[in-house]
Coordinates of C-alpha atoms in Angstrom, one line a residue:
M1 CA 140.1 23.5 -77.8
S2 CA 138.6 21.2 -75.4
S3 CA 137.0 22.5 -72.3
R4 CA 139.3 20.3 -70.2
V5 CA 142.1 22.9 -71.8
V6 CA 140.3 25.9 -70.9
A7 CA 139.6 24.9 -67.6
G8 CA 143.5 24.0 -67.0
L9 CA 144.3 27.2 -68.5
L10 CA 142.1 29.4 -66.0
A11 CA 142.9 27.5 -63.3
A12 CA 147.0 27.7 -64.0
I13 CA 146.0 31.2 -64.1
A14 CA 144.7 31.6 -61.3
A15 CA 146.9 30.1 -59.2
A16 CA 150.2 31.9 -60.5
G17 CA 148.8 35.1 -60.3
V18 CA 148.2 34.4 -56.8
T19 CA 151.2 32.6 -55.8
A20 CA 153.6 35.3 -57.7
G21 CA 151.3 38.3 -56.6
A22 CA 151.3 36.9 -52.8
L23 CA 155.1 36.4 -53.0
L24 CA 156.0 40.1 -54.3
D25 CA 154.1 41.8 -52.3
S26 CA 155.6 40.3 -48.6
G27 CA 159.1 38.9 -50.6
L28 CA 161.4 36.2 -49.6
P29 CA 161.2 34.3 -47.2
A30 CA 157.4 34.6 -47.0
P31 CA 155.9 35.0 -43.6
P32 CA 153.1 32.1 -42.5
T33 CA 150.5 34.7 -43.2
Q34 CA 151.3 34.9 -46.7
W35 CA 151.5 31.3 -47.0
A36 CA 148.1 30.9 -45.3
Y37 CA 146.9 33.4 -47.9
I38 CA 148.0 31.5 -51.1
V39 CA 146.7 28.1 -49.9
I40 CA 143.5 29.6 -49.1
S41 CA 143.5 30.9 -52.3
L42 CA 144.2 28.2 -54.2
V43 CA 141.2 25.8 -53.1
L44 CA 138.6 28.4 -55.7
P45 CA 140.7 27.4 -59.1
A46 CA 141.6 23.7 -57.9
L47 CA 137.4 23.2 -57.2
G48 CA 136.5 25.0 -60.0
W49 CA 138.9 23.4 -62.3
L50 CA 138.1 19.7 -60.6
L51 CA 134.2 20.4 -61.6
A52 CA 134.8 21.9 -64.9
V53 CA 136.7 18.6 -66.3
R54 CA 134.0 16.9 -65.1
R55 CA 131.0 18.6 -65.6
P56 CA 131.9 21.3 -68.5
R57 CA 128.2 22.3 -69.4
N58 CA 127.1 23.3 -66.0
P59 CA 127.6 26.9 -65.9
Y60 CA 128.3 27.5 -62.4
V61 CA 131.7 26.1 -62.7
W62 CA 133.1 27.8 -65.1
L63 CA 131.8 31.3 -62.9
L64 CA 133.9 29.6 -60.1
L65 CA 136.8 29.8 -62.6
A66 CA 136.2 33.1 -63.4
T67 CA 136.1 34.3 -60.0
A68 CA 139.4 32.9 -59.4
V69 CA 141.0 34.0 -62.2
C70 CA 139.7 37.6 -61.3
L71 CA 141.9 36.9 -57.5
G72 CA 144.7 35.4 -59.8
V73 CA 145.3 38.8 -61.7
S74 CA 144.3 41.6 -58.7
T75 CA 146.5 39.8 -56.8
F76 CA 149.4 39.8 -59.4
G77 CA 148.3 43.4 -59.6
V78 CA 149.3 44.5 -56.6
G79 CA 152.3 42.7 -55.8
L80 CA 153.6 44.5 -59.0
S81 CA 152.7 47.6 -57.4
R82 CA 155.6 47.0 -55.0
L83 CA 158.3 46.8 -58.1
D84 CA 157.0 50.4 -59.0
V85 CA 157.1 49.2 -62.9
A86 CA 154.1 49.5 -65.1
P87 CA 152.0 52.2 -63.3
V88 CA 148.8 52.1 -65.6
A89 CA 149.1 48.0 -65.8
V90 CA 149.1 47.8 -62.1
R91 CA 146.0 50.1 -61.7
V92 CA 144.4 48.0 -64.3
L93 CA 145.3 44.6 -62.5
A94 CA 144.6 45.6 -58.9
A95 CA 141.4 47.6 -59.9
V96 CA 140.2 43.7 -61.0
F97 CA 139.8 43.3 -56.9
A98 CA 136.1 44.7 -57.5
V99 CA 135.2 42.0 -60.2
Y100 CA 136.1 39.1 -57.7
Y101 CA 134.8 40.6 -54.7
G102 CA 131.0 41.5 -57.0
L103 CA 131.2 37.8 -58.1
L104 CA 131.6 36.1 -55.3
W105 CA 129.3 38.4 -53.2
I106 CA 126.6 38.4 -55.5
F107 CA 126.9 35.8 -58.2
V108 CA 128.7 32.9 -56.4
P109 CA 125.5 32.8 -54.4
L110 CA 123.0 33.5 -56.1
L111 CA 123.6 30.9 -59.1
F112 CA 124.3 28.2 -56.9
P113 CA 123.9 25.4 -57.7
E114 CA 123.2 24.7 -61.3
G115 CA 124.4 28.3 -62.6
R116 CA 120.6 29.4 -63.1
L117 CA 119.0 32.2 -61.5
P118 CA 116.3 30.8 -58.5
S119 CA 113.6 32.4 -60.6
R120 CA 112.7 34.9 -63.2
R121 CA 112.3 37.7 -60.1
W122 CA 115.9 37.5 -59.7
R123 CA 116.7 38.8 -63.3
P124 CA 116.5 42.6 -62.3
V125 CA 118.6 42.2 -59.2
A126 CA 121.4 40.3 -61.0
W127 CA 121.3 42.9 -63.8
I128 CA 121.4 45.5 -61.0
G129 CA 124.2 43.8 -59.4
A130 CA 126.3 43.3 -62.9
V131 CA 126.1 47.1 -63.3
A132 CA 126.9 47.7 -59.6
I133 CA 130.3 45.9 -60.4
A134 CA 131.0 47.3 -63.6
V135 CA 130.5 51.0 -61.9
H136 CA 132.6 50.4 -58.8
F137 CA 135.6 48.8 -61.5
T138 CA 135.8 51.8 -63.5
G139 CA 135.9 54.2 -60.8
N140 CA 139.0 52.0 -59.2
L141 CA 140.3 52.2 -62.6
L142 CA 140.0 55.9 -63.0
I143 CA 141.5 57.1 -59.8
G144 CA 144.8 58.1 -59.7
P145 CA 147.7 58.1 -57.0
I146 CA 146.7 59.1 -53.7
S147 CA 149.4 61.9 -53.0
S148 CA 150.0 63.0 -49.4
A149 CA 148.1 65.8 -47.6
P150 CA 148.7 67.9 -44.2
P151 CA 149.3 65.9 -41.3
G152 CA 147.2 63.4 -40.6
R153 CA 144.7 64.0 -44.3
L154 CA 144.5 62.3 -47.1
E155 CA 143.2 64.0 -50.6
L156 CA 142.7 63.1 -53.9
A157 CA 145.1 64.7 -56.9
S158 CA 142.3 66.0 -58.8
S159 CA 138.9 66.9 -59.1
A160 CA 138.8 64.1 -61.5
D161 CA 140.0 61.4 -58.9
L162 CA 137.0 63.0 -56.7
V163 CA 134.6 61.9 -59.9
A164 CA 136.3 58.7 -60.1
G165 CA 136.2 58.3 -56.5
L166 CA 132.2 58.6 -56.1
V167 CA 131.6 56.7 -59.2
S168 CA 133.7 53.8 -57.4
G169 CA 132.1 54.3 -53.9
V170 CA 128.6 54.5 -55.7
G171 CA 129.3 51.1 -57.5
Q172 CA 131.1 49.7 -54.5
F173 CA 127.5 50.7 -52.2
V174 CA 125.2 49.4 -54.3
T175 CA 127.4 46.1 -54.9
W176 CA 126.9 45.9 -50.6
I177 CA 123.3 46.3 -51.0
I178 CA 122.4 43.4 -53.5
T179 CA 125.0 41.3 -51.5
L180 CA 122.6 42.0 -48.3
V181 CA 119.4 41.2 -50.7
V182 CA 121.1 37.8 -52.5
F183 CA 122.2 36.8 -48.6
C184 CA 118.7 37.3 -47.5
G185 CA 117.2 35.1 -50.5
L186 CA 119.9 32.1 -49.9
V187 CA 118.4 32.2 -46.4
I188 CA 114.9 32.3 -47.8
R189 CA 115.8 29.0 -50.5
W190 CA 117.5 27.2 -47.2
R191 CA 114.5 27.7 -45.4
R192 CA 111.9 26.6 -48.0
S193 CA 113.9 23.8 -49.5
G194 CA 113.5 20.3 -49.1
R195 CA 115.2 18.0 -47.1
G196 CA 117.5 16.7 -49.6
E197 CA 118.5 20.3 -50.3
R198 CA 118.9 21.9 -47.2
G199 CA 122.0 20.8 -46.1
Q200 CA 123.4 21.8 -49.3
Y201 CA 122.2 25.3 -48.4
A202 CA 122.8 25.6 -45.6
W203 CA 126.4 25.1 -45.8
M204 CA 125.8 28.2 -49.0
V205 CA 124.7 30.2 -45.5
A206 CA 127.0 29.2 -43.3
G207 CA 129.9 30.3 -45.8
M208 CA 128.1 33.4 -46.6
T209 CA 128.1 34.6 -43.0
L210 CA 131.8 33.8 -42.3
N211 CA 132.4 35.7 -45.3
L212 CA 130.5 38.9 -44.8
A213 CA 131.9 38.5 -40.9
G214 CA 135.4 38.1 -42.3
F215 CA 134.8 41.5 -44.5
L216 CA 133.8 43.4 -41.2
L217 CA 137.0 42.1 -39.3
L218 CA 139.4 43.7 -42.2
S219 CA 137.3 47.0 -42.6
F220 CA 137.8 47.5 -38.5
F221 CA 141.6 46.4 -39.3
L222 CA 141.8 49.2 -42.1
F223 CA 140.2 51.8 -40.0
G224 CA 142.7 50.9 -37.1
L225 CA 139.9 49.6 -34.9
A226 CA 141.0 45.9 -34.7
A227 CA 144.3 44.2 -34.3
P228 CA 146.6 43.0 -37.1
L229 CA 145.8 39.3 -36.4
A230 CA 142.0 40.6 -36.6
G231 CA 143.0 41.8 -40.5
A232 CA 144.3 38.5 -41.1
V233 CA 141.9 36.2 -39.7
G234 CA 139.2 39.0 -41.8
V235 CA 141.4 38.3 -45.4
L236 CA 141.3 34.5 -44.7
A237 CA 137.4 34.4 -44.1
V238 CA 136.7 36.3 -47.2
L239 CA 138.7 34.6 -49.4
G240 CA 138.1 30.7 -48.0
S241 CA 134.7 30.7 -46.4
L242 CA 132.6 30.6 -49.6
P243 CA 135.2 28.4 -51.7
V244 CA 135.3 25.8 -48.5
A245 CA 131.1 26.1 -48.2
I246 CA 131.0 25.3 -52.0
A247 CA 133.7 22.1 -51.7
V248 CA 132.0 20.5 -48.6
A249 CA 128.6 21.0 -50.0
V250 CA 129.5 19.3 -53.6
V251 CA 131.7 16.9 -51.1
R252 CA 129.0 16.2 -48.4
H253 CA 125.3 16.3 -50.5
R254 CA 126.9 14.8 -53.7
L255 CA 126.4 17.9 -55.3
L256 CA 127.5 17.9 -58.9
D257 CA 127.4 14.2 -58.9
L258 CA 131.3 14.2 -56.5
R259 CA 131.6 12.3 -53.8
I260 CA 135.2 11.6 -51.7
G261 CA 135.7 7.9 -50.8
I262 CA 137.8 5.0 -50.5
R263 CA 138.6 2.9 -53.6
G264 CA 140.6 -0.6 -53.4
S265 CA 142.0 -2.4 -50.4
R266 CA 144.2 0.5 -49.3
L267 CA 143.3 3.5 -47.3
L268 CA 142.7 5.9 -50.2
V269 CA 140.9 9.3 -50.3
V270 CA 139.9 9.9 -54.0
F271 CA 137.5 11.9 -55.6
D272 CA 134.6 10.0 -57.5
V273 CA 132.2 10.8 -59.9
R274 CA 128.8 9.4 -60.6
P275 CA 128.5 8.9 -64.1
T276 CA 126.5 11.5 -65.9
V277 CA 123.7 10.4 -68.6
G278 CA 125.9 10.7 -71.6
E279 CA 127.9 8.5 -70.3
M280 CA 125.6 6.2 -68.7
L281 CA 123.8 6.2 -72.3
T282 CA 126.7 5.6 -74.7
S283 CA 127.9 2.6 -72.0
L284 CA 124.3 1.0 -71.5
G285 CA 123.8 1.3 -75.6
T286 CA 127.1 -0.6 -75.7
A287 CA 126.0 -3.4 -73.3
L288 CA 122.8 -3.7 -74.8
E289 CA 124.4 -4.5 -77.9
E290 CA 126.6 -6.9 -76.7
T291 CA 123.5 -9.0 -75.0
P292 CA 121.2 -10.4 -77.5
E293 CA 119.2 -12.1 -75.0
P294 CA 116.1 -9.8 -74.4
V295 CA 115.8 -10.9 -70.7
E296 CA 119.4 -10.1 -70.0
Q297 CA 119.0 -6.9 -71.6
L298 CA 116.3 -6.0 -69.2
G299 CA 118.9 -7.5 -66.3
R300 CA 121.5 -5.0 -67.7
L301 CA 119.4 -2.3 -67.7
A302 CA 118.0 -2.7 -64.0
A303 CA 122.0 -2.8 -63.2
A304 CA 122.5 0.5 -65.0
V305 CA 119.9 2.5 -63.1
R306 CA 121.0 0.7 -59.7
D307 CA 124.6 1.5 -60.6
G308 CA 123.9 5.0 -61.5
L309 CA 121.4 6.2 -58.9
E310 CA 123.6 4.4 -56.2
V311 CA 120.3 2.5 -54.9
R312 CA 119.8 -0.8 -53.2
W313 CA 117.6 -2.4 -55.9
A314 CA 116.6 -1.5 -59.1
A315 CA 113.4 -3.6 -61.5
V316 CA 112.0 -3.5 -64.8
T317 CA 108.5 -4.6 -65.1
L318 CA 106.9 -5.5 -68.3
A319 CA 103.5 -4.8 -68.7
D320 CA 103.0 -8.9 -69.1
G321 CA 103.8 -9.2 -65.4
T322 CA 107.5 -9.7 -66.2
R323 CA 110.1 -8.5 -64.0
V324 CA 113.8 -8.8 -63.7
V325 CA 115.5 -7.0 -60.4
A326 CA 119.2 -5.9 -59.8
G327 CA 120.7 -6.5 -56.2
R328 CA 118.6 -7.6 -53.5
E329 CA 114.9 -6.2 -53.5
E330 CA 114.9 -4.7 -49.7
G331 CA 112.9 -1.5 -48.7
A332 CA 110.1 0.3 -50.2
T333 CA 110.3 1.6 -53.8
A334 CA 111.6 5.1 -53.5
L335 CA 111.3 6.2 -57.0
S336 CA 109.6 4.6 -60.0
L337 CA 108.4 5.7 -63.5
P338 CA 106.6 4.4 -66.2
V339 CA 108.1 3.7 -69.8
R340 CA 106.4 5.4 -72.5
G341 CA 103.9 3.7 -74.7
G342 CA 102.7 1.6 -71.6
L343 CA 105.3 -1.1 -71.9
G344 CA 106.3 -1.4 -68.1
R345 CA 107.8 0.1 -65.4
I346 CA 111.5 1.4 -64.0
E347 CA 111.6 1.0 -60.1
C348 CA 114.2 2.0 -57.8
G349 CA 114.7 1.3 -54.1
P350 CA 116.1 3.4 -51.4
R351 CA 119.6 4.7 -51.3
D352 CA 121.6 4.1 -48.2
G353 CA 122.0 7.3 -46.1
D354 CA 120.4 9.8 -48.6
R355 CA 116.9 10.4 -50.6
L356 CA 116.8 10.6 -54.2
T357 CA 116.0 14.0 -55.4
A358 CA 115.0 16.0 -58.9
A359 CA 118.5 15.1 -60.2
D360 CA 117.9 11.7 -60.0
R361 CA 114.1 11.6 -61.6
R362 CA 116.0 13.7 -64.3
L363 CA 118.5 10.8 -65.0
L364 CA 116.2 7.9 -64.7
E365 CA 113.4 10.0 -67.3
A366 CA 116.4 10.2 -69.5
L367 CA 117.2 6.4 -69.2
A368 CA 113.5 5.6 -69.9
V369 CA 114.2 6.0 -73.6
P370 CA 116.8 2.9 -73.8
A371 CA 114.4 1.0 -71.5
G372 CA 111.6 1.5 -73.7
L373 CA 113.5 -0.3 -76.9
A374 CA 114.9 -2.5 -74.7
I375 CA 111.4 -3.5 -73.3
Q376 CA 109.8 -3.7 -76.7
S377 CA 112.6 -5.7 -77.9
A378 CA 111.8 -8.0 -75.1
G379 CA 108.3 -8.0 -76.3
L380 CA 108.8 -8.4 -79.7
A381 CA 111.1 -11.1 -79.7
G382 CA 108.4 -12.8 -77.5
R383 CA 106.0 -12.7 -79.7
L384 CA 108.0 -14.0 -82.4
V385 CA 109.4 -17.2 -80.5
N386 CA 105.5 -17.5 -79.8
A387 CA 104.9 -17.1 -83.5
Q388 CA 107.3 -19.2 -84.6
E389 CA 106.0 -22.2 -82.0
A390 CA 102.7 -21.7 -83.0
E391 CA 103.9 -22.1 -86.8
R392 CA 105.8 -25.0 -85.9
R393 CA 102.5 -26.9 -84.1
R394 CA 100.6 -25.5 -87.0
I395 CA 102.7 -27.6 -89.5
E396 CA 103.1 -30.5 -87.4
R397 CA 99.0 -30.5 -86.7
N398 CA 98.4 -30.5 -90.5
I399 CA 101.3 -33.4 -91.4
H400 CA 99.5 -35.4 -88.6
D401 CA 95.9 -34.5 -89.4
G402 CA 96.6 -34.2 -93.6
V403 CA 99.1 -35.4 -95.4
Q404 CA 100.2 -38.2 -92.8
Q405 CA 96.5 -39.6 -92.8
Q406 CA 96.8 -39.5 -96.5
L407 CA 99.5 -41.3 -96.5
V408 CA 98.5 -44.3 -94.3
A409 CA 95.3 -44.6 -96.3
L410 CA 97.5 -44.9 -99.4
I411 CA 99.7 -47.5 -97.7
A412 CA 96.8 -49.6 -96.6
G413 CA 95.4 -49.7 -99.8
L414 CA 98.7 -50.7 -101.6
E415 CA 98.8 -53.4 -99.2
L416 CA 94.7 -54.3 -99.9
A417 CA 95.5 -54.2 -103.7
R418 CA 98.7 -56.5 -103.5
A419 CA 96.6 -58.4 -101.4
T420 CA 93.5 -59.1 -103.4
G421 CA 95.2 -58.4 -106.9
G422 CA 93.2 -55.3 -107.5
G423 CA 91.9 -54.2 -111.0
P424 CA 92.8 -50.9 -112.7
D425 CA 89.9 -49.1 -111.0
M426 CA 91.6 -49.9 -107.9
L427 CA 95.1 -49.0 -109.0
A428 CA 93.4 -45.7 -110.7
E429 CA 91.7 -44.7 -107.3
L430 CA 95.4 -45.2 -105.8
R431 CA 97.0 -43.2 -108.2
E432 CA 94.6 -40.2 -107.9
Q433 CA 95.2 -40.5 -104.5
A434 CA 98.8 -40.4 -104.1
R435 CA 98.1 -37.4 -106.7
Q436 CA 95.8 -35.7 -104.6
T437 CA 98.8 -36.2 -101.0
L438 CA 101.5 -35.2 -103.4
N439 CA 99.5 -31.6 -104.1
D440 CA 98.7 -31.2 -100.3
L441 CA 102.1 -31.7 -99.5
R442 CA 103.3 -28.6 -101.7
E443 CA 100.7 -26.5 -100.9
L444 CA 102.0 -27.3 -97.2
A445 CA 105.7 -26.6 -98.8
V446 CA 104.3 -23.6 -100.1
G447 CA 103.0 -22.3 -96.6
I448 CA 106.5 -22.7 -95.5
H449 CA 108.8 -21.2 -98.1
P450 CA 107.3 -21.2 -101.8
S451 CA 109.6 -22.9 -104.3
A452 CA 108.9 -19.7 -106.6
L453 CA 109.9 -17.2 -103.8
G454 CA 113.4 -19.1 -104.1
Q455 CA 113.8 -19.2 -108.0
G456 CA 112.0 -16.5 -109.7
G457 CA 111.8 -13.9 -106.7
L458 CA 109.1 -12.2 -105.0
V459 CA 107.0 -10.5 -107.9
E460 CA 106.7 -14.3 -109.7
A461 CA 106.3 -16.1 -106.4
V462 CA 103.2 -12.8 -105.3
E463 CA 101.8 -14.0 -108.9
E464 CA 101.8 -17.6 -108.6
R465 CA 100.0 -17.3 -105.1
C466 CA 97.3 -15.0 -106.3
A467 CA 96.5 -16.9 -109.5
R468 CA 94.6 -19.7 -107.6
L469 CA 92.6 -16.8 -105.6
P470 CA 88.9 -17.4 -106.8
V471 CA 88.4 -13.8 -107.2
P472 CA 89.8 -11.7 -109.5
T473 CA 93.3 -10.3 -108.5
T474 CA 95.6 -8.3 -110.1
V475 CA 99.4 -7.8 -109.0
A476 CA 101.2 -4.6 -110.2
A477 CA 104.6 -4.0 -110.5
S478 CA 107.2 -2.6 -112.2
R479 CA 109.9 -4.2 -114.8
E480 CA 112.6 -3.2 -112.6
L481 CA 111.2 -4.8 -109.1
R482 CA 111.0 -7.8 -111.3
A483 CA 114.5 -8.1 -112.3
Q484 CA 115.3 -7.0 -108.7
R485 CA 116.2 -9.9 -105.6
F486 CA 116.6 -9.0 -102.3
A487 CA 117.6 -10.6 -99.0
D488 CA 115.4 -13.9 -98.3
E489 CA 114.2 -12.4 -94.8
V490 CA 113.0 -9.3 -96.5
E491 CA 111.4 -11.1 -99.3
G492 CA 110.3 -14.0 -97.2
A493 CA 108.2 -11.1 -94.7
I494 CA 106.8 -9.5 -97.9
Y495 CA 105.5 -12.1 -99.4
F496 CA 103.8 -13.7 -96.2
T497 CA 102.0 -10.6 -95.6
V498 CA 100.6 -10.3 -99.0
S499 CA 99.2 -14.1 -98.5
E500 CA 97.6 -13.2 -94.9
A501 CA 96.0 -9.8 -96.4
V502 CA 94.3 -11.8 -99.3
A503 CA 93.4 -14.3 -97.2
N504 CA 91.8 -12.2 -94.9
A505 CA 90.4 -10.3 -97.4
L506 CA 88.7 -13.8 -98.7
K507 CA 87.7 -15.3 -95.4
H508 CA 87.0 -12.2 -93.2
A509 CA 86.0 -9.7 -96.0
G510 CA 83.9 -11.4 -98.5
A511 CA 86.1 -9.5 -101.3
T512 CA 85.1 -9.7 -104.9
K513 CA 88.3 -7.8 -106.6
I514 CA 91.7 -7.6 -105.0
E515 CA 94.6 -5.4 -106.1
V516 CA 97.8 -6.0 -105.0
R517 CA 100.9 -3.3 -105.9
L518 CA 104.8 -3.8 -104.9
A519 CA 107.0 -0.9 -105.4
W520 CA 110.8 -0.2 -104.5
A521 CA 111.4 3.2 -104.1
G522 CA 113.1 5.6 -101.6
G523 CA 115.5 2.7 -99.9
R524 CA 111.8 0.9 -99.2
L525 CA 109.9 -2.0 -100.9
R526 CA 106.8 -1.6 -100.1
A527 CA 103.4 -3.8 -100.7
T528 CA 99.5 -2.5 -101.2
V529 CA 96.9 -4.8 -100.8
T530 CA 93.8 -3.6 -101.5
D531 CA 89.9 -5.4 -101.2
D532 CA 86.5 -4.4 -102.0
G533 CA 85.2 -6.1 -99.1
R534 CA 82.6 -5.1 -96.1
G535 CA 85.9 -3.4 -93.8
F536 CA 85.7 -2.6 -90.9
D537 CA 86.9 -0.3 -87.9
P538 CA 90.6 -1.3 -86.8
Q539 CA 90.4 0.0 -83.1
T540 CA 87.9 -2.4 -82.5
V541 CA 88.8 -5.5 -84.5
G542 CA 92.2 -7.2 -84.4
R543 CA 94.7 -7.7 -87.2
R544 CA 94.4 -11.4 -87.0
G545 CA 97.4 -13.1 -88.3
L546 CA 98.9 -10.1 -89.6
A547 CA 100.0 -9.3 -85.9
T548 CA 102.6 -11.9 -86.2
L549 CA 103.9 -10.8 -89.5
A550 CA 103.9 -7.1 -88.3
D551 CA 106.1 -8.0 -85.9
R552 CA 108.4 -10.0 -88.3
L553 CA 108.6 -6.6 -90.3
D554 CA 109.0 -4.2 -87.3
A555 CA 112.2 -7.1 -86.5
L556 CA 113.6 -5.8 -89.8
G557 CA 112.9 -2.3 -89.2
G558 CA 109.8 -2.3 -91.5
G559 CA 106.3 -1.4 -90.6
L560 CA 102.2 -2.1 -91.5
D561 CA 99.2 -0.4 -91.6
L562 CA 95.9 -1.0 -92.3
N563 CA 93.2 1.2 -93.3
S564 CA 89.4 0.4 -93.2
G565 CA 86.1 1.4 -92.2
Q566 CA 82.6 -0.9 -92.7
G567 CA 81.5 -0.9 -95.8
E568 CA 84.4 0.8 -97.3
G569 CA 87.3 -2.4 -98.1
T570 CA 90.4 -2.4 -96.7
Q571 CA 93.7 -1.4 -97.9
M572 CA 97.0 -2.8 -96.0
N573 CA 100.3 -0.9 -96.8
A574 CA 103.7 -2.9 -95.6
W575 CA 107.0 -1.6 -96.0
V576 CA 111.0 -3.3 -95.2
P577 CA 113.8 -0.6 -95.5
V578 CA 116.3 -2.4 -98.4
D579 CA 119.7 -1.1 -99.7
A580 CA 119.4 0.3 -103.0

């Protein structure tokens, strides 16, 4: 059963119990005071239901609903007592009033506003309060009907009732003591709270004060020391002061992210709730998936932070200085949070009419994970674009400085041979020049995409690449892997990673022996290149050309690791996830 259904059932039980019990008690037509009692009593279940629908994981809203159910059940029990039926059931239901008052006086103010104790020091108070409520309820449940004694005096029906009354009185007295302790603690929290939370606690202090004052008026009325009007006012204050105070605190200070506003062009007062962290992450994830451009992803992220925290502006700043702002950047930064890994920062401007709270910071911290992914994606895309541009320029430079110049020289030689009637020696020289140009063009094409990779597969292409190396090089691969083909981007990424690794081993490490191992297991295609070169410290020396290839592997969901040390050689491990 969903939390909404449970919340609706509890609120309906409370409302039905209050209404039916009040009307049974007074009969129809009910006096205005009874209708006022019903209306005031319905504030608590309505508030509990509204908050439970939007914040079902907050224990405090379920405490409000439980308190409302106790009020409804006990009111219904009092109403049934007027019908003189089912005395045992009536006694049980009416005794629940003790639980209602205990929850309302002790736990509703103590656990405000998130359903948690202010600190561990309050645990004994909570336990003593719970025991006192249980004792008070048990005593009320065991007390039998009160009989008439001589004029002006009432006496209990039996000694058992005397014991039960004593138990009830002790529970009630301890409940009052704990209530005063909780009230004093609430005042202390109000005095010590920050500016953003002081208003919330102020409403609770005011509501608790009115509640206790109403209880005093009601007590004076029951003992004949106050007029009936004072008693009615006392009942309404006891029932409505705390629920109304909670409702005002929720609306006025956006407690539990609930506020009242005007929506649309019509003057409509509606309840509106700021999205939860889960809702924001879900919507943000969908937005990022639908936005392929990295810069636009950062813009969506900044807009999500701005809308979620309701600030004037929000910005995402990368480590390289790139900055994307949502909104008009006015006012100083009110909240700033670094993204994990030193990739950048999220900054927020001020909020109109209110300060950012600790809850806002927690929400921003929750957004730091998708922020890091978006920033990492933007940086990765930028590096890949730069790498592609650098590769394009390299190929252009090689064509211009190499093959193009050789072709120009070959054409000039052919023109000279035609003009001078060149002999066999000149033609042989031109033929050799043409062969060299063809070889250079093939080498250049291999750097772009080797033909063996497209025809024979990854293992064959790697073997062909390593066969031309000037040092002994072995390539190890299983028979199953030789017959297996993978996506072009996967094979290309592994091939060029191996090529760059063996090139580094020759150029920089002075290797005399190289070993290449290709493996496919556990849903991953792996390549390991090991050399016996001089090695290096990976912490102080860059990965040279492997950095771009590492980004290429990362874009495919893979990775690259280097293990090396001075005089210990180097081992490169690269992997890419592949389908079985």
